Short mmCIF file of C-alpha atoms in Angstrom, two decimals:
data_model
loop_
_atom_site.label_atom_id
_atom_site.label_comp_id
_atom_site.label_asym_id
_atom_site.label_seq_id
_atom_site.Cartn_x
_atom_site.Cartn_y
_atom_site.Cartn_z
CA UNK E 22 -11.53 -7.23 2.91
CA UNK E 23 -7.80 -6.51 4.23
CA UNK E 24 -7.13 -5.96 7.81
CA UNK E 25 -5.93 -2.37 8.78
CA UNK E 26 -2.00 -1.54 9.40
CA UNK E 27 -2.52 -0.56 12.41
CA UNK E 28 -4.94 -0.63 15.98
CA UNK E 29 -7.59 2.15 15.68
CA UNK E 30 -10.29 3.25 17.66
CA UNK E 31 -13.39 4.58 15.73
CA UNK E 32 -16.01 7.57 17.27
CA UNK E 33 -19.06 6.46 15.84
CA UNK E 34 -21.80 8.89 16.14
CA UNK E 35 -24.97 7.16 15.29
CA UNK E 36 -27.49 10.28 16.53
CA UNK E 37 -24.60 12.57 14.48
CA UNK E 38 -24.52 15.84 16.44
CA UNK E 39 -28.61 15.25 18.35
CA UNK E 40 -28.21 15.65 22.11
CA UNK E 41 -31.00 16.41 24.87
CA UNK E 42 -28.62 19.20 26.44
CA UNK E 43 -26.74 22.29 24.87
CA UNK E 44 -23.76 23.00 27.15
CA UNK E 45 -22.53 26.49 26.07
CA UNK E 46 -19.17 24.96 25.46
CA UNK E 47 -20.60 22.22 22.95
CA UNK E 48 -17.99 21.81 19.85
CA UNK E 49 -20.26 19.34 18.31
CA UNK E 50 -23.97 20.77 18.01
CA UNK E 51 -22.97 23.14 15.39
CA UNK E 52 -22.25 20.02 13.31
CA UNK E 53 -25.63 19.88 12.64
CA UNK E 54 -25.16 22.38 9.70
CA UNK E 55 -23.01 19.71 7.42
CA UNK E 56 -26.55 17.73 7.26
CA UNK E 57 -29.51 18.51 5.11
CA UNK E 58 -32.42 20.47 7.35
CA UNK E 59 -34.72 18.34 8.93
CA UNK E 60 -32.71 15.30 7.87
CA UNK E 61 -33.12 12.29 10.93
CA UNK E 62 -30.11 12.55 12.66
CA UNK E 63 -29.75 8.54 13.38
CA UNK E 64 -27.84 5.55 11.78
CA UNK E 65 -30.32 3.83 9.56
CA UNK E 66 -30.31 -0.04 10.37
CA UNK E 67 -28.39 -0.92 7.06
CA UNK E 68 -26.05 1.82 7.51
CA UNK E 69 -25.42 0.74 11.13
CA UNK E 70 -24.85 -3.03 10.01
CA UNK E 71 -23.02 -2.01 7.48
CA UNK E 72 -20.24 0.08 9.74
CA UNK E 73 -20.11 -2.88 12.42
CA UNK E 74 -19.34 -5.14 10.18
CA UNK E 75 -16.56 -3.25 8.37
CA UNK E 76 -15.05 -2.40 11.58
CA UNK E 77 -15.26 -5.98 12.98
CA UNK E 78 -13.49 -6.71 9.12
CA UNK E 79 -11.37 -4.26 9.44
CA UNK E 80 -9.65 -4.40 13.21
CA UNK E 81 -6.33 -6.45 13.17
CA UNK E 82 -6.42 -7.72 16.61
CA UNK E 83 -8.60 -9.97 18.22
CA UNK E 84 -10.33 -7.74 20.25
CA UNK E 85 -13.11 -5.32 18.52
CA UNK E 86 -13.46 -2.16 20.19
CA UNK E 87 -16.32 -0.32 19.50
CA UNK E 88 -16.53 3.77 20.60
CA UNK E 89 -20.36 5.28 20.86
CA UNK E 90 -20.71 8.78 20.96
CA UNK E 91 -22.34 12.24 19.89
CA UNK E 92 -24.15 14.15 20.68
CA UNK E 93 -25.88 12.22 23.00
CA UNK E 94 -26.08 8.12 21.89
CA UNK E 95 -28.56 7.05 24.48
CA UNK E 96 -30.90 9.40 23.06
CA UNK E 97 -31.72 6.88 20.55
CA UNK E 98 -32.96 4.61 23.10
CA UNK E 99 -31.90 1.17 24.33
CA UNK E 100 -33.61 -0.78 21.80
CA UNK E 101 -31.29 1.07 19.59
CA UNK E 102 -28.20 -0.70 21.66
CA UNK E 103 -29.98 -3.78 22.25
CA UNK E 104 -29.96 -3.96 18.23
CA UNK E 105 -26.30 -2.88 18.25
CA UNK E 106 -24.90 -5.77 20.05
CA UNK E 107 -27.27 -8.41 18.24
CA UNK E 108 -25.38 -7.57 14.95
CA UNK E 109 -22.32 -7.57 16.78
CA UNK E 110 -23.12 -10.44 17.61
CA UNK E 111 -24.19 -12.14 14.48
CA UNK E 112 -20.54 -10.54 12.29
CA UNK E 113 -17.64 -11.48 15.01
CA UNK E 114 -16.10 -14.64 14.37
CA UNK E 115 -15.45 -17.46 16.73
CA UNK E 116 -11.35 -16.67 18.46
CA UNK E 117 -12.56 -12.72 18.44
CA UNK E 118 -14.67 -10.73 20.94
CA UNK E 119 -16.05 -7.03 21.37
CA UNK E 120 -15.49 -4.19 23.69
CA UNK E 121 -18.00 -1.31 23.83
CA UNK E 122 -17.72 2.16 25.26
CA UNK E 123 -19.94 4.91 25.47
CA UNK E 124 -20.08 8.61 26.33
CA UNK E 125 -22.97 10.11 27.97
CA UNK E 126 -24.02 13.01 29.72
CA UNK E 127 -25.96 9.98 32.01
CA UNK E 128 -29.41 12.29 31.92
CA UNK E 129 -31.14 9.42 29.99
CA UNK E 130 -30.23 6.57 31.92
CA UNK E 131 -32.71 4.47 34.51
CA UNK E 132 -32.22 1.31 36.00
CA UNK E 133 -33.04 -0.77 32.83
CA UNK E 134 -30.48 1.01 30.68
CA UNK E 135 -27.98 0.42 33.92
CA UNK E 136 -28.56 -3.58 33.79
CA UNK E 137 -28.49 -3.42 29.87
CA UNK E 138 -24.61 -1.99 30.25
CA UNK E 139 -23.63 -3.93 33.01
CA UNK E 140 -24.90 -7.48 31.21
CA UNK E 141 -22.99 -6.53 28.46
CA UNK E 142 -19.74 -5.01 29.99
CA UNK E 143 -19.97 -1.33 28.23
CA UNK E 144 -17.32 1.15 29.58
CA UNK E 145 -19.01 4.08 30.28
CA UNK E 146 -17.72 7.61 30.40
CA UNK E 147 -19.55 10.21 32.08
CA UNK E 148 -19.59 14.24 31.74
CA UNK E 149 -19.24 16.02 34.96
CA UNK E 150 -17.57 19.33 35.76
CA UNK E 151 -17.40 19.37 39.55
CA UNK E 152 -19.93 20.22 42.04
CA UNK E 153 -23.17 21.29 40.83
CA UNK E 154 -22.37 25.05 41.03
CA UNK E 155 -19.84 24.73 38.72
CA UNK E 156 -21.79 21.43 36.89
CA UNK E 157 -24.00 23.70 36.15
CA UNK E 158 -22.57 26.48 35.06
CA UNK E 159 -22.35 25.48 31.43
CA UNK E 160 -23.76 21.95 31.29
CA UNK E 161 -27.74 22.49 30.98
CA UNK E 162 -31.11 21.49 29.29
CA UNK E 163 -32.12 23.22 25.63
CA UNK E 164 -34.52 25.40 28.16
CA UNK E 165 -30.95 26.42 29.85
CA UNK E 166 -32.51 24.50 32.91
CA UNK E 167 -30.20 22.45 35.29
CA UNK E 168 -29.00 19.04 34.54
CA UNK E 169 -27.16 18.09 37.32
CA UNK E 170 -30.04 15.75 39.24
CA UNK E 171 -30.66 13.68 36.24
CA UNK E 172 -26.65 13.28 35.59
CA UNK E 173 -26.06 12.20 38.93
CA UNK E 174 -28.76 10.11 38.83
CA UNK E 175 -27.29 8.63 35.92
CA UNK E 176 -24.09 7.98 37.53
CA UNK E 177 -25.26 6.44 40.70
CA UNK E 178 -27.64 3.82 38.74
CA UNK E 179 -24.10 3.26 36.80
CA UNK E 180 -22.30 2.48 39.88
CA UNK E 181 -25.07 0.72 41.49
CA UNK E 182 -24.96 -1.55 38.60
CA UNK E 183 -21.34 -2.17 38.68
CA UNK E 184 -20.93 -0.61 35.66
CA UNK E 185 -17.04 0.63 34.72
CA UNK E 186 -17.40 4.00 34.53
CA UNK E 187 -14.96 7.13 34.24
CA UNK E 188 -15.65 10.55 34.59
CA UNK E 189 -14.75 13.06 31.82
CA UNK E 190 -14.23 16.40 33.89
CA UNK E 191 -13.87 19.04 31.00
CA UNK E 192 -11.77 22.27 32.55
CA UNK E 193 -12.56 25.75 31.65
CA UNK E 194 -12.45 29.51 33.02
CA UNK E 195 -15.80 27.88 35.10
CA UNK E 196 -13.59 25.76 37.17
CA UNK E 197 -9.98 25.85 36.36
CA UNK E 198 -9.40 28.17 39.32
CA UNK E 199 -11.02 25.33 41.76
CA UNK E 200 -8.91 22.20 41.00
CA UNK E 201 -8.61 20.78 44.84
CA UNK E 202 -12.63 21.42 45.22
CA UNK E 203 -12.82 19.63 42.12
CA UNK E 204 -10.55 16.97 42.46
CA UNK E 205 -11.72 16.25 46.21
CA UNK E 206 -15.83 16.33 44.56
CA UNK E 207 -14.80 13.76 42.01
CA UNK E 208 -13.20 11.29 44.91
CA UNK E 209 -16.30 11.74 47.24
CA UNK E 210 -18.35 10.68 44.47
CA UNK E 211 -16.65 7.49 44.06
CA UNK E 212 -14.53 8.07 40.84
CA UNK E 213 -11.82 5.41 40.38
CA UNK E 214 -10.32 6.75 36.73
CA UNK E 215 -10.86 10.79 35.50
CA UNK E 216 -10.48 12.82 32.50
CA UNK E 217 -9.84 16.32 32.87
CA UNK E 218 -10.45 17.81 29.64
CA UNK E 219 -8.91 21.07 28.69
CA UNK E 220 -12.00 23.13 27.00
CA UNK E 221 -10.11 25.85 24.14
CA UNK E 222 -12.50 27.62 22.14
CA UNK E 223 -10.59 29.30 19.59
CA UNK E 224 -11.99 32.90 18.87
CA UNK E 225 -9.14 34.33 16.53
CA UNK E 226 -10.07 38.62 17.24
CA UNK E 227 -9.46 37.48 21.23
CA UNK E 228 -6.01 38.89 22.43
CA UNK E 229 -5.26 35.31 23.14
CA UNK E 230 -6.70 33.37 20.42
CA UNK E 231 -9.41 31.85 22.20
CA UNK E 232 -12.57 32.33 23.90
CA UNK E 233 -13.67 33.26 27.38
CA UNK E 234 -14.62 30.38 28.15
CA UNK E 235 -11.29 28.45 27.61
CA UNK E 236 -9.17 27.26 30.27
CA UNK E 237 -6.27 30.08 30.89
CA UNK E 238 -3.27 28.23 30.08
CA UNK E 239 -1.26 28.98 33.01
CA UNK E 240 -4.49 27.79 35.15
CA UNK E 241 -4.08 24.45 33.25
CA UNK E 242 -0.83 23.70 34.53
CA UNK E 243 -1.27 24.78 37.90
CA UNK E 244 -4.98 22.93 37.86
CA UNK E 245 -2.93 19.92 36.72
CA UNK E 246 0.20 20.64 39.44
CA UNK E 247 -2.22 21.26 42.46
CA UNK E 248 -4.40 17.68 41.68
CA UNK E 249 -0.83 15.88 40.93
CA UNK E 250 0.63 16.59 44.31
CA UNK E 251 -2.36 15.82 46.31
CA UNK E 252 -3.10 12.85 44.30
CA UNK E 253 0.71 11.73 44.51
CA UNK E 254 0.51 12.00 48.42
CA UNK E 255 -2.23 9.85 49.43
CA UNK E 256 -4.26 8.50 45.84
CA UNK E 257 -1.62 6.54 44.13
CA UNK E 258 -3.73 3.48 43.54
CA UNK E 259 -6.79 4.06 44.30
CA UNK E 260 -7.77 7.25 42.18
CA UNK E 261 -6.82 7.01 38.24
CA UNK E 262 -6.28 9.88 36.42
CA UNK E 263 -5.70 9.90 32.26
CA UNK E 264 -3.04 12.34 32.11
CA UNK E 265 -0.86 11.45 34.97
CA UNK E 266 -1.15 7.60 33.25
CA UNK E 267 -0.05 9.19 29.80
CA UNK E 268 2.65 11.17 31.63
CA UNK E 269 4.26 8.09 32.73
CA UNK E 270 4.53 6.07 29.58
CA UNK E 271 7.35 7.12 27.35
CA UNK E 272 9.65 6.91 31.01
CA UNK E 273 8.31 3.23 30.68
CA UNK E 274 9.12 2.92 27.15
CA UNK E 275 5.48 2.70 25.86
CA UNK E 276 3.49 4.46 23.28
CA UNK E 277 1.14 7.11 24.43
CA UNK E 278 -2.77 5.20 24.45
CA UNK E 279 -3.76 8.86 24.19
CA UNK E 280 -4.11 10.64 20.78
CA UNK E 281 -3.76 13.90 22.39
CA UNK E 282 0.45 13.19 23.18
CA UNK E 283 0.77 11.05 20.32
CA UNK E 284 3.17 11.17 17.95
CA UNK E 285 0.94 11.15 15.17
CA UNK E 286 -3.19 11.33 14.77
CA UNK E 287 -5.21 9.92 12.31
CA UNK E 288 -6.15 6.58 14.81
CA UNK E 289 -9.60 7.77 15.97
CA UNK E 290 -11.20 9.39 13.15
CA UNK E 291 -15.36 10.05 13.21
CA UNK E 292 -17.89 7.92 11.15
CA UNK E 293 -21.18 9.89 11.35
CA UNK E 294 -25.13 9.06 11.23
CA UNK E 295 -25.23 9.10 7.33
CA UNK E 296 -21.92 7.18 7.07
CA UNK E 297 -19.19 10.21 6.41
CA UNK E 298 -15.80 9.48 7.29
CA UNK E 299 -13.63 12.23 8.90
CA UNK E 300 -10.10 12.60 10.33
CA UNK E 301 -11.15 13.65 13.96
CA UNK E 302 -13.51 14.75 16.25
CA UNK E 303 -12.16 17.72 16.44
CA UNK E 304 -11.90 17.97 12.61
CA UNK E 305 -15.18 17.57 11.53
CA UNK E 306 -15.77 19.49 8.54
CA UNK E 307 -15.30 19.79 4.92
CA UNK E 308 -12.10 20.07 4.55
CA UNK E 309 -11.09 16.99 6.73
CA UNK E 310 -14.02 14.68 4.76
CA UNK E 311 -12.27 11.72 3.41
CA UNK E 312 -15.04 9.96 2.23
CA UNK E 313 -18.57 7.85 3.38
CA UNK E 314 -18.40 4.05 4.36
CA UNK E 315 -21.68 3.54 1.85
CA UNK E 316 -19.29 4.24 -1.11
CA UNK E 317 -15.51 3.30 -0.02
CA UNK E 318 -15.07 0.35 3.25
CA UNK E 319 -13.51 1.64 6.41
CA UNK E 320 -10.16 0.04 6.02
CA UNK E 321 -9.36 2.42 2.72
CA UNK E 322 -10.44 5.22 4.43
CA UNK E 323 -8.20 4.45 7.32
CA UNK E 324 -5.20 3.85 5.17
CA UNK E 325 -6.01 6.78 2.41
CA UNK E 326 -3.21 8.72 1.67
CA UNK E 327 -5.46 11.80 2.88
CA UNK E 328 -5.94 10.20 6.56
CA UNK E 329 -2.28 8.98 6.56
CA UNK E 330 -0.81 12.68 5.87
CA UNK E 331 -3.49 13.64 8.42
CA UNK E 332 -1.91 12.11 10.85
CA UNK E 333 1.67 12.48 10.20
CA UNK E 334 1.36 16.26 10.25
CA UNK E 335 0.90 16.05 14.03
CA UNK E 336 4.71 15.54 13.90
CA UNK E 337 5.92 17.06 10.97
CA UNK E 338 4.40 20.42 11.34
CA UNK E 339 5.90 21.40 14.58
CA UNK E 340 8.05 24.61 14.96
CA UNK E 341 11.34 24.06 15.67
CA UNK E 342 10.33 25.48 19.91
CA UNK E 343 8.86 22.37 20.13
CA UNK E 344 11.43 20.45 18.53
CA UNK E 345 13.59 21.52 20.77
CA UNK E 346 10.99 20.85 23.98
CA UNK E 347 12.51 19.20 26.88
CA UNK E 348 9.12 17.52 27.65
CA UNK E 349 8.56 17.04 24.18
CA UNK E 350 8.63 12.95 24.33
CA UNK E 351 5.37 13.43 27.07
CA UNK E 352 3.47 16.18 24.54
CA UNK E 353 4.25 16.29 21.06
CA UNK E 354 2.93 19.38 20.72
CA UNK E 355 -0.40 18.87 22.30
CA UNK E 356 -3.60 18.14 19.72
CA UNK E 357 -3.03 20.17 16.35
CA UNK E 358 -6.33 21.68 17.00
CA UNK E 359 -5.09 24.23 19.46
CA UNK E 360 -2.19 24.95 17.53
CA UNK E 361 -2.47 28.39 16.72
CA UNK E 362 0.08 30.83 18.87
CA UNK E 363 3.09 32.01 17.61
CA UNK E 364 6.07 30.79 19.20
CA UNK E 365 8.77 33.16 20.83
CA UNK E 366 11.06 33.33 18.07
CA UNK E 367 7.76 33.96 15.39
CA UNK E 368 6.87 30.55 13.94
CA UNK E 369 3.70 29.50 13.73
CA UNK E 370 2.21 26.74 15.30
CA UNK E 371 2.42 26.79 18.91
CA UNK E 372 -0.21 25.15 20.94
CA UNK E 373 -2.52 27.46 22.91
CA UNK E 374 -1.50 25.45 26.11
CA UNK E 375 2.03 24.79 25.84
CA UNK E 376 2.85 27.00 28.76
CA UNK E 377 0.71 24.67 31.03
CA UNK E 378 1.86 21.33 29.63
CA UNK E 379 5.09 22.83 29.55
CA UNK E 380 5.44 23.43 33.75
CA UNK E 381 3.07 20.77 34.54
CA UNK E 382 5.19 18.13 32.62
CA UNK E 383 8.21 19.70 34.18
CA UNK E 384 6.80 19.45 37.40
CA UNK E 385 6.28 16.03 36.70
CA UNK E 386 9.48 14.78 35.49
CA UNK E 387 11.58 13.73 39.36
CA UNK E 388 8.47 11.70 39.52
CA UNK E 389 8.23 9.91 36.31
CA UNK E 390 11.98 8.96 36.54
CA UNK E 391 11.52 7.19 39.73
CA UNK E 392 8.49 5.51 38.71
CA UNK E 393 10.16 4.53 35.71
CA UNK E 394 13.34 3.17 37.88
CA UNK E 395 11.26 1.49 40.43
CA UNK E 396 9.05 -0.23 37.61
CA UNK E 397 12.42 -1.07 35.79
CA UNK E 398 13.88 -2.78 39.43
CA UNK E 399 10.71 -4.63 40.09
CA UNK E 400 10.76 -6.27 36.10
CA UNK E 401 14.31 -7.33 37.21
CA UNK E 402 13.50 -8.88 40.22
CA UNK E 403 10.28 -10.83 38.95
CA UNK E 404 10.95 -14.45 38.19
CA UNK E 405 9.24 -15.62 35.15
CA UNK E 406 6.65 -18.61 35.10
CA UNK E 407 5.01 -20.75 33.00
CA UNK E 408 1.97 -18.89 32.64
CA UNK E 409 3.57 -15.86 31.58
CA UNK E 410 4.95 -17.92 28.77
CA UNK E 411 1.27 -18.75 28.23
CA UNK E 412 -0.13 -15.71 28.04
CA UNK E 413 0.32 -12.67 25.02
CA UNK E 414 -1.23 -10.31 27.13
CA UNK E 415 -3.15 -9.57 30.90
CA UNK E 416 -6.13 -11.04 32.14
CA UNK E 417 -9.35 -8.93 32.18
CA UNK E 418 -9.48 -8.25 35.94
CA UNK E 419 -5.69 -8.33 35.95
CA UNK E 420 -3.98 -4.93 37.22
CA UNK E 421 -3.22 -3.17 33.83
CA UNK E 422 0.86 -3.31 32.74
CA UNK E 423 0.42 0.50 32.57
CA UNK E 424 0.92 1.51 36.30
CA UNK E 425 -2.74 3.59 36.56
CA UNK E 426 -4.02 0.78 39.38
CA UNK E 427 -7.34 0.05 37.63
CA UNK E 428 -7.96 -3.81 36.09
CA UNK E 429 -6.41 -4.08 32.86
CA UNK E 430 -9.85 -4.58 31.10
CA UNK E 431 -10.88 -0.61 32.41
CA UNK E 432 -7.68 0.70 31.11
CA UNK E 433 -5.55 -0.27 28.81
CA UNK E 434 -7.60 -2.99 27.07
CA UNK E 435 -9.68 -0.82 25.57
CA UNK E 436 -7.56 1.26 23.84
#
């Protein structure tokens, strides 16, 4: 089987769209409808074998990176994962190793789950919206009961168990308004690296184009531009945060690790429970169905003309206001899936949050271009040695090349 063009990053969803919660703000529950009624919603054994070893096949590099998510993966148990890294096990050839990740909403964990991840170095992401009033707001049981104890319960067994975990802090009209209470929660808890998420709902008959529940896109950019100065006054270093990373790394003459400010998608497309290909997470419906693993490998699904043009369009389909963007190297344009304002001079096209990005990026830039000119002096004054002749890349527990202050094998080695 030929090796894909290029590094991708698979979300495999081996429980499909099943999860123990049903936050109000869920994209991915409604997913449930592509599937036949009463259908399990879990990777069959061959199936799952199957899409391991075509990824392992499949990946160019020499390290395998492996992305679990939902719904809710731990909701198929441990033994399930247990089994998961035995056939990882038995398909990855001798030079080559494998990197897991998982996203939870930590509910599900206990201590043995905890030593399970930590024994076999899983990144972990967690979901948590800020202090439990506004946690709870919109992340809560199927009986619309509180989560919150169980989640944090989850994340403290994590961290208890040295586990590498980020936080995934998804920003809405619930908490947008709150970004130092938010910010300052986070940091008490103990988070080293966060994700704020930007929650858009699109609800075409709105006057804006998207649901109540969305994050105003004015409060986006100032959420962003209050957490940004605190962080940049006394957090460089020790706090990580995805977006102020990403910010920094066309200044530093790097691709963005972040499909969000790519220049094209198409790199992290979905594999579902019964083996269904699609272009995105975010596109994950009929029209964006490129085929099922069971019938076609990975790799020709990941280099099918229908998931290269996928991807392209990212770039090719801007309006010309974007074009024209003098941040446009740090967004390009923002995920197509919130593209759908009209831009001041009546294309189509626009991305619902362009006027945050827009002055948060701006806001950003005196700040970028120093970083980027102290990073610049510092490669100057470094004298080479031996072992950097040695070496093609950093060590694991190295600090990562990217400037966000965690290890290299927390950041950028695993994307």
């Amino acid at each position: 089987m030929a090796k894909a063009s290029r590094e991708f990053q698979v979300f495999a969803k081996p429980a499909g769209p099943a999860c123990n919660l049903a936050c109000h703000y869920c994209y991915y529950l409604e997913k449930e409808r592509l599937f036949p009624a009463g259908a399990p919603l879990r990777m069959a054994d061959e199936l799952l074998e199957l899409y391991i070893a075509q990824q392992i096949e499949a990946s160019p590099g020499p390290v395998i990176r492996f992305a679990w998510h939902g719904g809710e993966p731990t909701i198929l148990g441990l033994d399930y994962f247990r089994r998961i890294v035995a056939i990882q096990h038995r398909h990855t050839p001798a030079g080559r190793r494998v990197e897991n990740g998982i996203q939870t909403n930590g509910t599900l964990l206990d201590d043995e789950w905890c030593r399970f991840l930590a024994d076999q170095n899983f990144a972990v992401g967690i979901s948590i919206d800020g202090p439990r009033e506004l946690h709870d707001l919109h992340r809560v049981t199927r009986d619309g009961e509180s989560a919150w104890e169980r989640t944090m319960r989850g994340y403290e067994l994590l961290r208890g168990h040295g586990v590498d975990c980020d936080v995934l802090c998804v920003v809405g009209a619930h908490n947008a308004a709150s970004p130092t209470r938010v910010y300052r929660f986070l940091k008490g808890i103990g988070a080293r690296y966060i994700t704020f998420l930007p929650l858009v709902v699109r609800q075409p008959d709105s006057e804006t184009g998207a649901s109540a529940l969305s994050v105003p896109p004015a409060a986006w950019g100032e959420f962003l531009c209050t957490i940004h100065e605190e962080w940049q006054r006394q957090d460089i270093g020790k706090v990580g945060i995805q977006i102020f990373d990403e910010a920094v790394r066309p200044a530093l003459g790097q691709d963005h690790a972040l499909c969000v400010f790519s220049r094209r998608c198409g790199n992290i497309p979905v594999v579902e429970h019964n083996g269904d290909f699609y272009s995105c997470d975010h596109f994950v419906d009929p029209e964006h169905l490129v085929g099922n693993i069971r019938e076609r490998p990975l790799v020709e699904l990941l280099e099918s003309p229908a998931q290269r043009a996928f991807g392209r369009a990212k770039f090719t389909a801007l309006p010309r206001y974007c074009r024209e963007c003098p941040v446009l190297d740090m967004c390009n344009g923002g995920c197509p899936k919130n593209r759908f304002l009209i831009t001041p001079d009546g294309e189509p096209g626009l991305n619902y949050l362009c006027e945050g990005y827009r002055r948060f990026f701006a806001t950003l830039k005196p700040f970028v271009t120093a970083l980027a000119t102290l990073r610049r002096r510092q490669l100057a004054l470094k004298e080479p040695t031996p072992e950097d002749d040695r070496r093609s890349e950093p060590r694991r527990n190295d600090p990562c090349p990217c400037g966000s202050g965690r290890k290299y094998k927390a950041c950028c080695m695993r994307k």
